[in-house]
Every structure is written in structure tokens, then in C-alpha cells.
Coordinates of C-alpha atoms and ligand atoms in Angstrom, one line a residue:
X22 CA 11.4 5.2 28.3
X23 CA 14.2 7.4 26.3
X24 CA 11.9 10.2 26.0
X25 CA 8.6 12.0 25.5
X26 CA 8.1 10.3 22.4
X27 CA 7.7 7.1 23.2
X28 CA 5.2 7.1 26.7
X29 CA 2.4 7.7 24.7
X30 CA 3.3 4.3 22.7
X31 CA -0.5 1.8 22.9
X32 CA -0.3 0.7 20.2
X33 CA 1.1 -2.5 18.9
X34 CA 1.0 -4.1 15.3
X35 CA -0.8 -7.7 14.5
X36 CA 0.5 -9.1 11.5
X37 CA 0.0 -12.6 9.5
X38 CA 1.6 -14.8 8.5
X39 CA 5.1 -13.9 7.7
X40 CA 6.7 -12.3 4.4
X41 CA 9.3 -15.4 3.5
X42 CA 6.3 -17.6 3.7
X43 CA 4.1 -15.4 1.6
X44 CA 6.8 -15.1 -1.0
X45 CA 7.6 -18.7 -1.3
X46 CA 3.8 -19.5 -2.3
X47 CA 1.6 -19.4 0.8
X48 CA -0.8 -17.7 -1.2
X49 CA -4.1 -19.8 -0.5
X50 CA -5.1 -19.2 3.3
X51 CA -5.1 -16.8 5.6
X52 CA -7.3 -14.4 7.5
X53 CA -10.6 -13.0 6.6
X54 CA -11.0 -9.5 6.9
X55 CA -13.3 -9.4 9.5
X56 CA -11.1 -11.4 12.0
X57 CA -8.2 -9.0 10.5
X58 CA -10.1 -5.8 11.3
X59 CA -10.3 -6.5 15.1
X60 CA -6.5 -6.4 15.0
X61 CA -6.5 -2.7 13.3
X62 CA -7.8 -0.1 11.5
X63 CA -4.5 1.3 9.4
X64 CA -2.4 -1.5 7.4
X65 CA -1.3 -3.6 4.3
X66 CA -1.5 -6.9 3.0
X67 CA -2.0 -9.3 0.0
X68 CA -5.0 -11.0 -1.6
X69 CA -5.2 -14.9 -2.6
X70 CA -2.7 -16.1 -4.9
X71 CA -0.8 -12.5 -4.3
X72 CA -3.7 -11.0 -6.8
X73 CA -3.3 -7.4 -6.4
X74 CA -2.2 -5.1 -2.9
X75 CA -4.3 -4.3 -0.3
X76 CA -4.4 -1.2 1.6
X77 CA -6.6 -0.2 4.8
X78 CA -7.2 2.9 5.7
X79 CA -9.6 4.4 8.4
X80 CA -11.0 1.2 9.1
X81 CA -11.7 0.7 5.2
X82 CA -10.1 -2.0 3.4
X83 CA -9.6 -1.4 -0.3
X84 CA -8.1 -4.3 -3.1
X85 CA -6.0 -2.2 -5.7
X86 CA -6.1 -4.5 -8.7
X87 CA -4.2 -5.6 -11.1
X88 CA -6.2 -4.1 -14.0
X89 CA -5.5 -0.5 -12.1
X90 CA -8.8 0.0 -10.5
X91 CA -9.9 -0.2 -6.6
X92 CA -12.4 -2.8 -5.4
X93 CA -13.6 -2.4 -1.7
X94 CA -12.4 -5.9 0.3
X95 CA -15.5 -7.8 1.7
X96 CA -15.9 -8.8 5.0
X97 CA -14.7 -12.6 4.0
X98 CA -12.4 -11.9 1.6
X99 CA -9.2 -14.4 2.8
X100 CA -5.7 -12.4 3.4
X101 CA -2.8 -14.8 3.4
X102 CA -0.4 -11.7 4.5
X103 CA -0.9 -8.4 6.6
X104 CA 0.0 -6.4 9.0
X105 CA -2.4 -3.8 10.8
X106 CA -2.4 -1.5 13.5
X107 CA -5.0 0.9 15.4
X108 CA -3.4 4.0 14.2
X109 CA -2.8 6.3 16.7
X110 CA -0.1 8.9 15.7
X111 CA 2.4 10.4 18.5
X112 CA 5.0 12.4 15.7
X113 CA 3.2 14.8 13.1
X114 CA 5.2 17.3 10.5
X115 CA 4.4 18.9 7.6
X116 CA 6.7 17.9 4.6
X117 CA 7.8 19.0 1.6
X118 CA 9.9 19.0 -1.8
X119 CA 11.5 15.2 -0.7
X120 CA 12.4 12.6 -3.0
X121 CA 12.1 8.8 -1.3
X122 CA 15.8 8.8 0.4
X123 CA 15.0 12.3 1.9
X124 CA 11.3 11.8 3.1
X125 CA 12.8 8.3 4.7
X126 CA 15.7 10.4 6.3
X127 CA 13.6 12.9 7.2
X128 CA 11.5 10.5 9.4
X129 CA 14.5 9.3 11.3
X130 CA 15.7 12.6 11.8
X131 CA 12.3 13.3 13.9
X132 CA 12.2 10.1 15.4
X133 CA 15.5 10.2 17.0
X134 CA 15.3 7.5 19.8
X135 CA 12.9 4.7 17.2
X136 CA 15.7 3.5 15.1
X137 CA 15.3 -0.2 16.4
X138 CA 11.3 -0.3 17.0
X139 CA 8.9 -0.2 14.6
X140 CA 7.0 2.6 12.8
X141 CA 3.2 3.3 11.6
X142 CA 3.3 6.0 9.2
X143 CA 1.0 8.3 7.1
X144 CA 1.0 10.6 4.9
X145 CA -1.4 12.5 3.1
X146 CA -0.5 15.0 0.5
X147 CA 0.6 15.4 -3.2
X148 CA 3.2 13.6 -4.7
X149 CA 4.9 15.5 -7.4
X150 CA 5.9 12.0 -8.9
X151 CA 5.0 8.6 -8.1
X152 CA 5.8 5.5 -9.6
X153 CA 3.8 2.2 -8.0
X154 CA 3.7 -1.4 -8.8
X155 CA 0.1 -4.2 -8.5
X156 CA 1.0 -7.9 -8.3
X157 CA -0.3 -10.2 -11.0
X158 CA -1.3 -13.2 -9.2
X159 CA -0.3 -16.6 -9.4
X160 CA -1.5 -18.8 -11.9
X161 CA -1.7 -21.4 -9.1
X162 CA -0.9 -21.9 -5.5
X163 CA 2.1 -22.6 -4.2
X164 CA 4.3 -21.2 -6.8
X165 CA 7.2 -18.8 -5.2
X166 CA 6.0 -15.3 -5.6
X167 CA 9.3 -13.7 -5.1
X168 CA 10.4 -14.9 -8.4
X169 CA 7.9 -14.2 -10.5
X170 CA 6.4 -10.8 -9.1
X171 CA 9.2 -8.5 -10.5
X172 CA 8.4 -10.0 -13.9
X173 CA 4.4 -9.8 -14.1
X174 CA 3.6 -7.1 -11.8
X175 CA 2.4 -3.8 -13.5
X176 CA 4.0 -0.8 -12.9
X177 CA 2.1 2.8 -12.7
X178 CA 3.7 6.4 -12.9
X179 CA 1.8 9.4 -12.3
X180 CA 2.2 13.1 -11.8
X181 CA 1.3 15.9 -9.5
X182 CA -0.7 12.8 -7.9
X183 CA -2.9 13.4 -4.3
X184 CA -3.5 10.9 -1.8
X185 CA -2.5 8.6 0.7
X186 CA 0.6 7.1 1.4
X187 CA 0.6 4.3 4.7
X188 CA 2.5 1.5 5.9
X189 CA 5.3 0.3 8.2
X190 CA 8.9 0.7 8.5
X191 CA 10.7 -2.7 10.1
X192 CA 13.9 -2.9 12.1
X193 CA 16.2 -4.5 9.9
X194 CA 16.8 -8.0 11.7
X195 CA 12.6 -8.6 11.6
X196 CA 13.7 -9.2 7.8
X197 CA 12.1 -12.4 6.5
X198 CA 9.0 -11.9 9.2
X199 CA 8.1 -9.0 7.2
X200 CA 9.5 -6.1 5.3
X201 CA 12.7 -4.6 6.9
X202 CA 12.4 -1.2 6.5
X203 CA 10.2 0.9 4.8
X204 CA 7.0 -0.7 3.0
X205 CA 4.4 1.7 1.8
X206 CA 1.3 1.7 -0.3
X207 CA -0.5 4.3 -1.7
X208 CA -4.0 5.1 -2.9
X209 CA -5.3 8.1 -4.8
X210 CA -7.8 10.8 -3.1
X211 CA -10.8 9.7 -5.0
X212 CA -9.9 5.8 -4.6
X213 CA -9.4 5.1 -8.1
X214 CA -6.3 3.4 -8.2
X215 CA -3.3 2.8 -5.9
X216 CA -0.5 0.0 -5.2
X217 CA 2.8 -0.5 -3.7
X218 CA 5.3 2.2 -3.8
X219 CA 8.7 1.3 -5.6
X220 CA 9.4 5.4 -6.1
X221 CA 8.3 9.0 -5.6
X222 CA 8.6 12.0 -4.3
X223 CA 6.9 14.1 -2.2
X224 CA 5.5 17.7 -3.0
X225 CA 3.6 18.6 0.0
X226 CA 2.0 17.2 2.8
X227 CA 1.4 16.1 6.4
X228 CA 3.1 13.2 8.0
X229 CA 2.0 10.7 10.7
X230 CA 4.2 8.6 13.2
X231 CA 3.3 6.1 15.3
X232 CA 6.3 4.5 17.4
X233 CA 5.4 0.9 18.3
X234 CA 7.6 -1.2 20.5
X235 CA 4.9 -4.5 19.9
X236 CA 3.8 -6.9 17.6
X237 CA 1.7 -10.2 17.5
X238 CA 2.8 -12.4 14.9
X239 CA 0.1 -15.2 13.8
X240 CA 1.7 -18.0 12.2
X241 CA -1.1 -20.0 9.6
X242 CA -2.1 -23.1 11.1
X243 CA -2.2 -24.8 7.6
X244 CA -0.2 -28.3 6.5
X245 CA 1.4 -25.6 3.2
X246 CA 2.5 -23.5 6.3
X247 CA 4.3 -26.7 7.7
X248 CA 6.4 -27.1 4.3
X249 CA 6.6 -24.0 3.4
X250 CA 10.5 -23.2 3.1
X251 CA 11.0 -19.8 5.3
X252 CA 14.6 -18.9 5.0
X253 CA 15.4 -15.1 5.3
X254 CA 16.4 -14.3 1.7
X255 CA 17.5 -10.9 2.3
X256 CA 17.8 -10.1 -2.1
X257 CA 15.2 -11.8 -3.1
X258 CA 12.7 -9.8 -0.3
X259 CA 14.5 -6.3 -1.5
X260 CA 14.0 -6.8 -5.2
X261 CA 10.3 -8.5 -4.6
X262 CA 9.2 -5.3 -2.3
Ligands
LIG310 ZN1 3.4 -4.1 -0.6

């Protein structure tokens, strides 16, 4: 181990699916939630037909819509993407006055030895500005998502905004299994609304790490799956997340 940092690493990450299948329209199956929450208790994901973002926090699974509100995920609701964790922090800091580029630097900077494993992190706090998008959904299954979600997802700004920021930063070759680098979501303090982050910047808080060397990657065991076409498409992933 290359220090103190990482000998208190348990935890590993379970994600399904993978994001280049996701995005080219394997929309339809996937995992309930139950099955999903013995994997983790900290994570994101997507709903059916990419309808909305899904964020789960202390064990709690919420569905940000696309209408702006927050729907609590039932215990059979179908994921056909996620990735989730047991959260178990081993960096904290308190942060302040960063916009994204800094608050992303600043977590390397802290996690000095972690640049090619992956990260868990948290934070809770106020965000002096925020700007987040919600998917639309696909008319139908099937359909490539990466082309379409730029162009009918909403997009949110808010102000001087409190709440919960989580997610997962990748090392850059898992591109195409899921997001390489940073992917966050956010939802607001009183769980009214929430989505995935696109911009922001951070007025005060506390920050969680978790360094995690592992991950379980369940590939769907569907005939779509089978055809799906899962070439890295290193643009179209950066301008869809
Ligand atoms: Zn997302």
C-alpha cells in the first residue's frame, strides 16, 4: 500500500450494466432496487427508458424527475444503470469558495496517491451556484440516448442552494464502462428536487472520500444486451454526462 490512505480501503463499488450500453438504448432492463441495495447504500443510476436520474443516499433511493420534483424509488423499481457503494469515507476536509475545476483539483490534491483508482465522494454543504440537468426519457426502447439527451433533457440553475452532492470519479481508461472522471448528482436539503450536475460552485461545506481499488461489474443477461453496440465513444459520453 503507497500509504496511510489507502489501508483502510473495504470498500469496493458494484455497478450495472455499463454506460456505452446504457447510452446506446439499453434502457428496458436492469436491476430492481432491492437486489441493487445489497450492493450499496451511496450511488447513482438511471430509471427505464433513461426517465429522470437517480440518486441514493444513506441507504435511500430517490427518482429526481423530469418535471423537477423527487419521487422515492420503490423496492422493484427496474434500474438499467448504476453504480453503488457502502460508503465508508477514509479523506474528510472542509471546503470552500471552489468553482467545479477547483473543487475537482482540490480532491486530487488531498488524494495524492488515488489518481488511477477510483473515488466515492460526498459532499454536503451550500452551493453558491448550481446548474443541473434531468433526462427526458425515451419515447421508446432502444433508441440511443447519447444523442438525444443533450437535446431534451431539462436544465435547472439555482442560487445559494444547500444539499447533497455524491457520486464517483473513474480513472480515465474505465471510459465506456462508466463515466471517466468525475460524475456527480445532487439533491437539495429538503429533497425537493435534484439531478445531475453539469456546473457549480461550491460555497461551503464538508467533503467525503472514499479510495476504492474494486469494482464488480454485472453485465445484463438480456438478448438487447447481446446487440447492443458498446464501443467507447469517448465525445459522445463527455457531451451526454
Ligand atoms: Zn448522471
Amino acid at each position: 500500500m503507497p500509504d496511510s490512505q489507502l489501508s483502510n480501503t473495504p470498500s469496493k463499488i458494484y455497478q450495472y450494466s455499463i454506460i456505452s450500453a446504457f447510452l446506446d438504448g439499453q434502457t428496458l432492463h436492469g436491476i430492481p432496487l432491492k437486489d441493487l441495495a445489497k450492493h450499496g447504500d451511496f450511488g447513482l443510476g438511471s430509471f427505464q427508458l433513461a426517465d429522470g436520474e437517480m440518486i441514493m443516499l444513506d441507504g435511500k433511493a430517490y427518482h429526481m424527475c423530469y418535471d423537477g420534483s423527487i419521487t422515492p424509488v420503490e423496492p422493484s423499481t427496474i434500474l438499467p444503470y448504476a453504480m453503488v457503494t457502502f460508503y465508508k469515507p477514509n479523506v474528510t476536509a472542509t471546503v470552500a469558495g471552489l468553482l467545479k475545476p477547483d473543487f475537482q483539483k482540490h480532491i486530487e490534491d488531498i488524494t495524492p496517491t488515488a489518481k488511477n483508482y477510483f473515488l466515492a465522494i460526498r459532499f454536503d454543504g451550500v452551493l453558491k451556484k448550481l446548474k443541473f440537468r434531468i433526462a427526458k426519457g425515451q419515447d421508446e426502447p432502444g433508441a440511443n440516448v447519447m444523442k438525444t439527451i443533450t437535446k431534451t433533457q431539462r436544465v435547472i440553475e439555482m442560487e445559494d442552494v444547500e444539499g447533497t452532492m455524491i457520486g464517483f470519479r473513474s480513472p480515465d481508461c474505465y471510459q465506456g464502462i462508466t463515466v471517466a472522471g468525475y460524475h456527480l448528482h445532487f439533491i437539495k436539503k429538503d429533497r425537493s428536487t435534484g439531478g445531475h450536475c453539469l456546473d457549480f460552485e461550491i460555497q461551503e461545506g464538508s467533503l467525503g472520500i472514499s479510495i476504492i481499488r474494486q469494482i464488480d461489474t454485472e453485465l445484463p443477461d438480456t438478448d438487447d444486451f447481446c446487440k447492443a453496440n458498446v464501443t467507447v465513444d469517448h465525445e459522445g459520453i463527455v457531451n451526454a454526462e
